[in-house]
mmCIF file of C-alpha atoms in Angstrom:
data_model
loop_
_atom_site.group_PDB
_atom_site.id
_atom_site.type_symbol
_atom_site.label_atom_id
_atom_site.label_comp_id
_atom_site.label_asym_id
_atom_site.label_seq_id
_atom_site.Cartn_x
_atom_site.Cartn_y
_atom_site.Cartn_z
ATOM 1 C CA MET A 1 73.955 58.848 101.212
ATOM 2 C CA THR A 2 75.101 62.254 102.422
ATOM 3 C CA ASN A 3 75.780 65.188 100.122
ATOM 4 C CA THR A 4 79.450 64.223 100.228
ATOM 5 C CA LEU A 5 79.966 60.839 98.612
ATOM 6 C CA SER A 6 82.418 58.771 100.627
ATOM 7 C CA LEU A 7 84.501 56.319 98.607
ATOM 8 C CA ALA A 8 87.084 53.803 99.768
ATOM 9 C CA LEU A 9 89.747 52.200 97.613
ATOM 10 C CA ILE A 10 91.183 48.803 98.429
ATOM 11 C CA GLY A 11 94.333 48.799 96.333
ATOM 12 C CA PHE A 12 96.011 52.116 95.600
ATOM 13 C CA GLY A 13 97.897 51.420 92.403
ATOM 14 C CA GLU A 14 97.624 52.901 88.943
ATOM 15 C CA VAL A 15 93.851 52.615 88.755
ATOM 16 C CA GLY A 16 93.199 53.704 92.317
ATOM 17 C CA GLN A 17 95.444 56.737 91.993
ATOM 18 C CA THR A 18 93.918 57.764 88.666
ATOM 19 C CA PHE A 19 90.375 57.416 89.939
ATOM 20 C CA ALA A 20 91.138 59.238 93.190
ATOM 21 C CA ARG A 21 92.716 62.236 91.461
ATOM 22 C CA GLN A 22 89.776 62.673 89.124
ATOM 23 C CA TRP A 23 87.092 62.031 91.730
ATOM 24 C CA LEU A 24 88.599 64.574 94.100
ATOM 25 C CA ALA A 25 88.940 67.159 91.343
ATOM 26 C CA ARG A 26 85.137 67.201 91.136
ATOM 27 C CA GLY A 27 84.566 68.129 94.790
ATOM 28 C CA ASP A 28 81.925 66.795 97.219
ATOM 29 C CA ILE A 29 83.776 63.466 97.388
ATOM 30 C CA ALA A 30 85.886 62.040 100.196
ATOM 31 C CA VAL A 31 88.317 59.230 99.395
ATOM 32 C CA ALA A 32 90.117 56.884 101.762
ATOM 33 C CA ALA A 33 92.432 54.109 100.635
ATOM 34 C CA TYR A 34 94.219 51.065 101.929
ATOM 35 C CA ASP A 35 97.111 49.321 100.205
ATOM 36 C CA ILE A 36 99.560 46.797 101.628
ATOM 37 C CA LEU A 37 102.361 49.157 100.643
ATOM 38 C CA PHE A 38 101.100 51.423 103.427
ATOM 39 C CA ASP A 39 102.466 48.739 105.785
ATOM 40 C CA ASP A 40 105.755 48.159 103.951
ATOM 41 C CA PRO A 41 108.595 49.557 106.100
ATOM 42 C CA GLU A 42 110.622 50.552 103.063
ATOM 43 C CA ARG A 43 107.847 51.997 100.894
ATOM 44 C CA ALA A 44 105.091 53.099 103.269
ATOM 45 C CA ALA A 45 106.236 56.694 103.721
ATOM 46 C CA GLY A 46 106.437 57.405 100.007
ATOM 47 C CA HIS A 47 103.185 55.679 99.178
ATOM 48 C CA ARG A 48 101.303 57.389 101.996
ATOM 49 C CA ALA A 49 102.744 60.742 100.946
ATOM 50 C CA LEU A 50 101.517 60.102 97.416
ATOM 51 C CA ALA A 51 98.014 59.477 98.743
ATOM 52 C CA VAL A 52 98.043 62.596 100.904
ATOM 53 C CA GLY A 53 99.328 64.653 97.994
ATOM 54 C CA ILE A 54 96.351 63.596 95.920
ATOM 55 C CA GLY A 55 93.956 64.374 98.763
ATOM 56 C CA VAL A 56 93.304 60.779 99.773
ATOM 57 C CA THR A 57 93.225 59.655 103.392
ATOM 58 C CA PRO A 58 95.679 56.740 103.714
ATOM 59 C CA ALA A 59 94.165 54.197 106.087
ATOM 60 C CA ASP A 60 96.106 52.042 108.515
ATOM 61 C CA SER A 61 93.894 49.026 107.821
ATOM 62 C CA PRO A 62 91.050 47.867 105.567
ATOM 63 C CA ALA A 63 88.690 48.460 108.493
ATOM 64 C CA ALA A 64 89.736 52.097 108.757
ATOM 65 C CA ALA A 65 89.439 52.579 105.003
ATOM 66 C CA VAL A 66 85.864 51.313 104.737
ATOM 67 C CA ALA A 67 84.466 52.597 108.030
ATOM 68 C CA ALA A 68 82.756 55.683 106.581
ATOM 69 C CA ALA A 69 82.470 54.582 102.956
ATOM 70 C CA ASP A 70 79.275 54.535 100.951
ATOM 71 C CA ILE A 71 81.004 52.572 98.177
ATOM 72 C CA VAL A 72 84.141 50.452 98.512
ATOM 73 C CA VAL A 73 86.019 50.025 95.224
ATOM 74 C CA SER A 74 88.186 46.914 95.088
ATOM 75 C CA ALA A 75 91.046 47.440 92.618
ATOM 76 C CA VAL A 76 93.585 44.702 93.292
ATOM 77 C CA THR A 77 94.114 41.533 91.211
ATOM 78 C CA ALA A 78 92.017 38.629 90.003
ATOM 79 C CA SER A 79 93.907 36.297 92.308
ATOM 80 C CA ALA A 80 93.126 38.488 95.335
ATOM 81 C CA VAL A 81 89.374 38.892 94.791
ATOM 82 C CA LEU A 82 88.266 36.276 97.308
ATOM 83 C CA ASP A 83 90.909 37.238 99.879
ATOM 84 C CA VAL A 84 89.745 40.835 99.714
ATOM 85 C CA ALA A 85 86.069 39.862 99.939
ATOM 86 C CA ALA A 86 86.773 37.663 102.961
ATOM 87 C CA THR A 87 88.738 40.477 104.600
ATOM 88 C CA LEU A 88 86.051 43.072 103.965
ATOM 89 C CA ALA A 89 82.959 41.021 104.809
ATOM 90 C CA PRO A 90 83.153 41.278 108.624
ATOM 91 C CA LEU A 91 84.020 44.971 108.379
ATOM 92 C CA LEU A 92 80.961 46.059 106.403
ATOM 93 C CA ARG A 93 77.498 47.114 107.448
ATOM 94 C CA ALA A 94 74.120 46.969 105.738
ATOM 95 C CA GLY A 95 73.821 49.610 103.024
ATOM 96 C CA GLN A 96 77.478 49.675 102.065
ATOM 97 C CA VAL A 97 78.401 48.485 98.578
ATOM 98 C CA VAL A 98 81.544 46.770 97.344
ATOM 99 C CA PHE A 99 82.214 47.591 93.686
ATOM 100 C CA ASP A 100 84.683 44.930 92.580
ATOM 101 C CA ILE A 101 86.377 46.042 89.350
ATOM 102 C CA ASN A 102 88.943 43.240 89.245
ATOM 103 C CA SER A 103 89.115 40.943 86.218
ATOM 104 C CA ALA A 104 87.960 37.628 87.655
ATOM 105 C CA ALA A 105 85.894 34.673 86.481
ATOM 106 C CA PRO A 106 82.107 34.744 86.864
ATOM 107 C CA ALA A 107 82.289 31.960 89.461
ATOM 108 C CA THR A 108 84.869 33.929 91.450
ATOM 109 C CA LYS A 109 82.690 37.028 91.411
ATOM 110 C CA ARG A 110 79.684 34.994 92.556
ATOM 111 C CA GLN A 111 81.708 33.589 95.461
ATOM 112 C CA ALA A 112 82.819 37.090 96.414
ATOM 113 C CA ALA A 113 79.216 38.276 96.228
ATOM 114 C CA ALA A 114 78.176 35.505 98.609
ATOM 115 C CA LEU A 115 80.869 36.496 101.106
ATOM 116 C CA ILE A 116 79.851 40.150 101.044
ATOM 117 C CA GLY A 117 76.147 39.331 101.063
ATOM 118 C CA ALA A 118 76.556 37.244 104.198
ATOM 119 C CA ALA A 119 77.579 40.464 105.928
ATOM 120 C CA ARG A 120 74.345 42.130 104.692
ATOM 121 C CA ALA A 121 76.311 44.526 102.519
ATOM 122 C CA ASP A 122 75.836 44.691 98.744
ATOM 123 C CA TYR A 123 78.206 43.526 96.028
ATOM 124 C CA VAL A 124 78.365 44.838 92.471
ATOM 125 C CA GLU A 125 80.754 43.266 90.004
ATOM 126 C CA GLY A 126 82.553 45.597 87.643
ATOM 127 C CA ALA A 127 84.309 44.783 84.382
ATOM 128 C CA VAL A 128 86.739 47.414 83.089
ATOM 129 C CA MET A 129 86.542 47.237 79.307
ATOM 130 C CA ALA A 130 89.479 49.415 78.183
ATOM 131 C CA PRO A 131 92.845 50.652 79.473
ATOM 132 C CA VAL A 132 92.316 53.163 82.260
ATOM 133 C CA GLY A 133 95.173 55.456 81.232
ATOM 134 C CA PRO A 134 93.570 57.136 78.211
ATOM 135 C CA TYR A 135 90.111 57.344 79.803
ATOM 136 C CA GLY A 136 90.593 57.939 83.509
ATOM 137 C CA ILE A 137 87.307 57.734 85.383
ATOM 138 C CA ARG A 138 85.507 57.734 82.034
ATOM 139 C CA VAL A 139 86.820 54.255 81.226
ATOM 140 C CA PRO A 140 83.851 52.063 80.237
ATOM 141 C CA ILE A 141 82.891 49.717 83.070
ATOM 142 C CA LEU A 142 80.143 47.103 82.934
ATOM 143 C CA ALA A 143 78.318 46.395 86.185
ATOM 144 C CA GLY A 144 76.281 43.442 87.372
ATOM 145 C CA GLY A 145 74.246 42.617 90.441
ATOM 146 C CA PRO A 146 70.965 43.610 92.096
ATOM 147 C CA GLN A 147 72.367 47.059 92.974
ATOM 148 C CA ALA A 148 74.215 47.602 89.680
ATOM 149 C CA ALA A 149 71.816 50.194 88.273
ATOM 150 C CA ARG A 150 71.836 52.229 91.497
ATOM 151 C CA ILE A 151 75.612 52.201 91.789
ATOM 152 C CA ALA A 152 75.991 53.049 88.103
ATOM 153 C CA ALA A 153 73.762 56.093 88.578
ATOM 154 C CA THR A 154 75.686 57.207 91.672
ATOM 155 C CA LEU A 155 79.110 56.849 90.074
ATOM 156 C CA ASN A 156 78.061 58.301 86.733
ATOM 157 C CA ALA A 157 76.919 61.394 88.615
ATOM 158 C CA VAL A 158 80.552 61.943 89.651
ATOM 159 C CA GLY A 159 81.942 61.500 86.158
ATOM 160 C CA MET A 160 82.280 57.762 85.639
ATOM 161 C CA ASP A 161 80.991 55.654 82.738
ATOM 162 C CA VAL A 162 79.355 52.631 84.362
ATOM 163 C CA THR A 163 76.711 50.635 82.503
ATOM 164 C CA ALA A 164 74.511 48.167 84.364
ATOM 165 C CA VAL A 165 74.236 45.065 82.172
ATOM 166 C CA ALA A 166 72.671 42.494 84.482
ATOM 167 C CA VAL A 167 70.959 42.052 87.827
ATOM 168 C CA GLU A 168 72.826 38.779 88.365
ATOM 169 C CA HIS A 169 76.503 38.419 89.164
ATOM 170 C CA GLY A 170 78.775 36.884 86.541
ATOM 171 C CA ARG A 171 77.478 38.232 83.245
ATOM 172 C CA ALA A 172 79.650 41.366 83.207
ATOM 173 C CA SER A 173 82.719 39.302 84.069
ATOM 174 C CA ALA A 174 81.946 36.809 81.311
ATOM 175 C CA MET A 175 81.780 39.657 78.804
ATOM 176 C CA LYS A 176 85.104 40.994 80.036
ATOM 177 C CA LEU A 177 86.988 37.698 80.101
ATOM 178 C CA CYS A 178 85.720 36.501 76.733
ATOM 179 C CA ARG A 179 87.159 39.739 75.345
ATOM 180 C CA SER A 180 90.368 39.228 77.318
ATOM 181 C CA ILE A 181 90.965 35.821 75.745
ATOM 182 C CA MET A 182 91.151 37.616 72.412
ATOM 183 C CA ILE A 183 93.115 40.694 73.520
ATOM 184 C CA LYS A 184 95.655 39.023 75.794
ATOM 185 C CA GLY A 185 96.045 36.154 73.346
ATOM 186 C CA ILE A 186 96.819 38.537 70.494
ATOM 187 C CA GLU A 187 99.365 40.329 72.686
ATOM 188 C CA ALA A 188 101.145 37.078 73.494
ATOM 189 C CA LEU A 189 101.175 35.974 69.852
ATOM 190 C CA ILE A 190 102.554 39.280 68.595
ATOM 191 C CA VAL A 191 105.289 39.445 71.224
ATOM 192 C CA GLU A 192 106.387 35.851 70.646
ATOM 193 C CA SER A 193 106.345 36.238 66.865
ATOM 194 C CA ALA A 194 108.395 39.438 67.090
ATOM 195 C CA ALA A 195 110.894 37.878 69.502
ATOM 196 C CA ALA A 196 111.400 34.887 67.233
ATOM 197 C CA ALA A 197 111.752 37.114 64.166
ATOM 198 C CA LYS A 198 114.380 39.193 65.949
ATOM 199 C CA ALA A 199 116.312 36.089 66.994
ATOM 200 C CA PHE A 200 116.452 34.921 63.377
ATOM 201 C CA ASP A 201 117.172 38.441 62.074
ATOM 202 C CA VAL A 202 114.045 38.421 59.895
ATOM 203 C CA GLU A 203 112.049 41.192 61.619
ATOM 204 C CA ALA A 204 111.883 43.452 58.569
ATOM 205 C CA GLU A 205 110.671 40.671 56.312
ATOM 206 C CA VAL A 206 108.089 39.382 58.794
ATOM 207 C CA PHE A 207 106.698 42.846 59.523
ATOM 208 C CA ALA A 208 106.538 43.608 55.790
ATOM 209 C CA SER A 209 104.611 40.401 55.163
ATOM 210 C CA LEU A 210 102.203 41.170 58.003
ATOM 211 C CA ALA A 211 101.704 44.679 56.611
ATOM 212 C CA GLU A 212 100.611 43.207 53.292
ATOM 213 C CA THR A 213 97.901 41.226 55.070
ATOM 214 C CA PHE A 214 96.958 43.948 57.578
ATOM 215 C CA PRO A 215 98.092 47.234 55.960
ATOM 216 C CA ALA A 216 96.434 49.502 58.522
ATOM 217 C CA ILE A 217 98.708 48.288 61.331
ATOM 218 C CA ASP A 218 102.174 49.640 62.135
ATOM 219 C CA TRP A 219 103.592 46.245 63.090
ATOM 220 C CA PRO A 220 106.966 47.315 64.556
ATOM 221 C CA ALA A 221 105.235 49.900 66.750
ATOM 222 C CA LEU A 222 102.503 47.478 67.780
ATOM 223 C CA ALA A 223 104.997 44.756 68.674
ATOM 224 C CA ALA A 224 107.023 47.194 70.780
ATOM 225 C CA ASN A 225 103.886 48.445 72.516
ATOM 226 C CA MET A 226 102.662 44.938 73.272
ATOM 227 C CA ALA A 227 106.049 43.937 74.690
ATOM 228 C CA GLU A 228 106.005 47.010 76.928
ATOM 229 C CA ARG A 229 102.464 46.292 78.131
ATOM 230 C CA ILE A 230 103.247 42.668 78.936
ATOM 231 C CA GLY A 231 106.464 43.671 80.674
ATOM 232 C CA LYS A 232 104.604 46.132 82.877
ATOM 233 C CA HIS A 233 101.291 44.352 83.469
ATOM 234 C CA GLY A 234 101.954 40.701 82.666
ATOM 235 C CA ILE A 235 101.769 39.372 86.236
ATOM 236 C CA ARG A 236 98.288 40.769 86.751
ATOM 237 C CA ARG A 237 97.214 39.772 83.254
ATOM 238 C CA ALA A 238 98.461 36.239 83.844
ATOM 239 C CA ALA A 239 96.190 36.032 86.885
ATOM 240 C CA GLU A 240 93.329 37.330 84.740
ATOM 241 C CA MET A 241 93.964 34.716 82.064
ATOM 242 C CA ARG A 242 94.001 31.954 84.671
ATOM 243 C CA GLU A 243 90.569 33.185 85.701
ATOM 244 C CA ALA A 244 89.591 32.966 82.027
ATOM 245 C CA ALA A 245 90.932 29.403 81.970
ATOM 246 C CA ASP A 246 88.756 28.517 84.950
ATOM 247 C CA MET A 247 85.783 30.136 83.237
ATOM 248 C CA VAL A 248 86.074 28.167 79.995
ATOM 249 C CA ALA A 249 86.867 24.917 81.829
ATOM 250 C CA GLU A 250 83.620 25.322 83.750
ATOM 251 C CA ILE A 251 81.676 25.148 80.477
ATOM 252 C CA GLY A 252 83.667 22.264 79.034
ATOM 253 C CA ILE A 253 86.164 24.138 76.828
ATOM 254 C CA ASP A 254 89.779 22.989 77.059
ATOM 255 C CA PRO A 255 91.562 25.764 79.024
ATOM 256 C CA ALA A 256 95.007 24.943 77.620
ATOM 257 C CA LEU A 257 95.142 27.998 75.365
ATOM 258 C CA CYS A 258 94.154 30.407 78.148
ATOM 259 C CA ARG A 259 96.761 28.855 80.423
ATOM 260 C CA ALA A 260 99.444 29.118 77.749
ATOM 261 C CA VAL A 261 98.617 32.800 77.293
ATOM 262 C CA ALA A 262 98.806 33.263 81.072
ATOM 263 C CA ASP A 263 102.242 31.647 81.128
ATOM 264 C CA ALA A 264 103.427 33.840 78.246
ATOM 265 C CA GLN A 265 102.192 37.000 79.975
ATOM 266 C CA GLU A 266 103.907 35.976 83.196
ATOM 267 C CA ARG A 267 107.201 35.174 81.469
ATOM 268 C CA GLY A 268 107.174 38.547 79.771
ATOM 269 C CA ALA A 269 106.685 40.342 83.066
ATOM 270 C CA GLN A 270 109.257 38.278 84.933
ATOM 271 C CA SER A 271 111.834 39.022 82.266
ATOM 272 C CA ARG A 272 111.465 42.690 83.218
ATOM 273 C CA GLY A 273 111.299 42.152 86.960
ATOM 274 C CA ALA A 274 107.604 43.007 87.392
ATOM 275 C CA GLY A 275 105.717 41.694 90.380
ATOM 276 C CA GLY A 276 102.862 42.347 92.761
ATOM 277 C CA GLY A 277 100.558 40.795 95.291
ATOM 278 C CA PRO A 278 97.141 40.978 96.925
ATOM 279 C CA LEU A 279 96.159 44.537 97.835
ATOM 280 C CA ALA A 280 99.388 45.779 96.269
ATOM 281 C CA ALA A 281 99.786 48.993 94.347
ATOM 282 C CA GLY A 282 101.645 47.188 91.589
ATOM 283 C CA SER A 283 98.698 44.862 91.100
ATOM 284 C CA ALA A 284 95.971 47.397 90.429
ATOM 285 C CA ASN A 285 93.453 46.378 87.845
ATOM 286 C CA ARG A 286 93.930 47.349 84.247
ATOM 287 C CA PRO A 287 92.503 45.752 81.100
#
């Protein structure tokens, strides 16, 4: 690698923008990005201007984004992981690394690794273990793959918090998605309980009862926060939970609960008009 680390972002949403701002603030880093919104006739100008304002080079295509990159960071959605890997594979050269931080099943990450590996480039899976907003580039990320330790060292040198946990692909994603079953499931339960309590005009009584059992929690505030999070990120989280469903089904666990949580997350987002798609800004990864 040269003295200036060259990074490419595939997906320039919340995560990509946050990372880019903080990387570029450190100096000695060049960042290019590609997002399908760069091709949207109605939104391209604004989204490209946002990138330029941060100091990012907005690319006209994935090929242009990754051409000079040492590390390509994929920050899209779980459902787009394989599409992105297939798109990138013929564009990469030996020595380049794809750092895939999307929340996808271990099997999905292994398939993506095979696609990238066939192009003689390297693939490192990443698992983002906390919301990016409060942490920025210091958000804890687990990494897996033969090059995980090297990439962790490179990215930690520019302010990130990446921990290599395995030389094989899939372990980091399993850790992430097993956690997600708990976190996203709790979100769905709280939001549904609160909605039902409101419909029956028993919110105060239900929250008071919950406070007796869990006195450290501000239940009205938590319920409002969870509803907001699902409304904003539910489409992406639904895709993540469907990956979790695939993961547990692979080992013989009934995936019905994961699928129900996915449906609940999706309904919550649709009720607020959220959406997104592969390579879209609105679909950037967030735990």
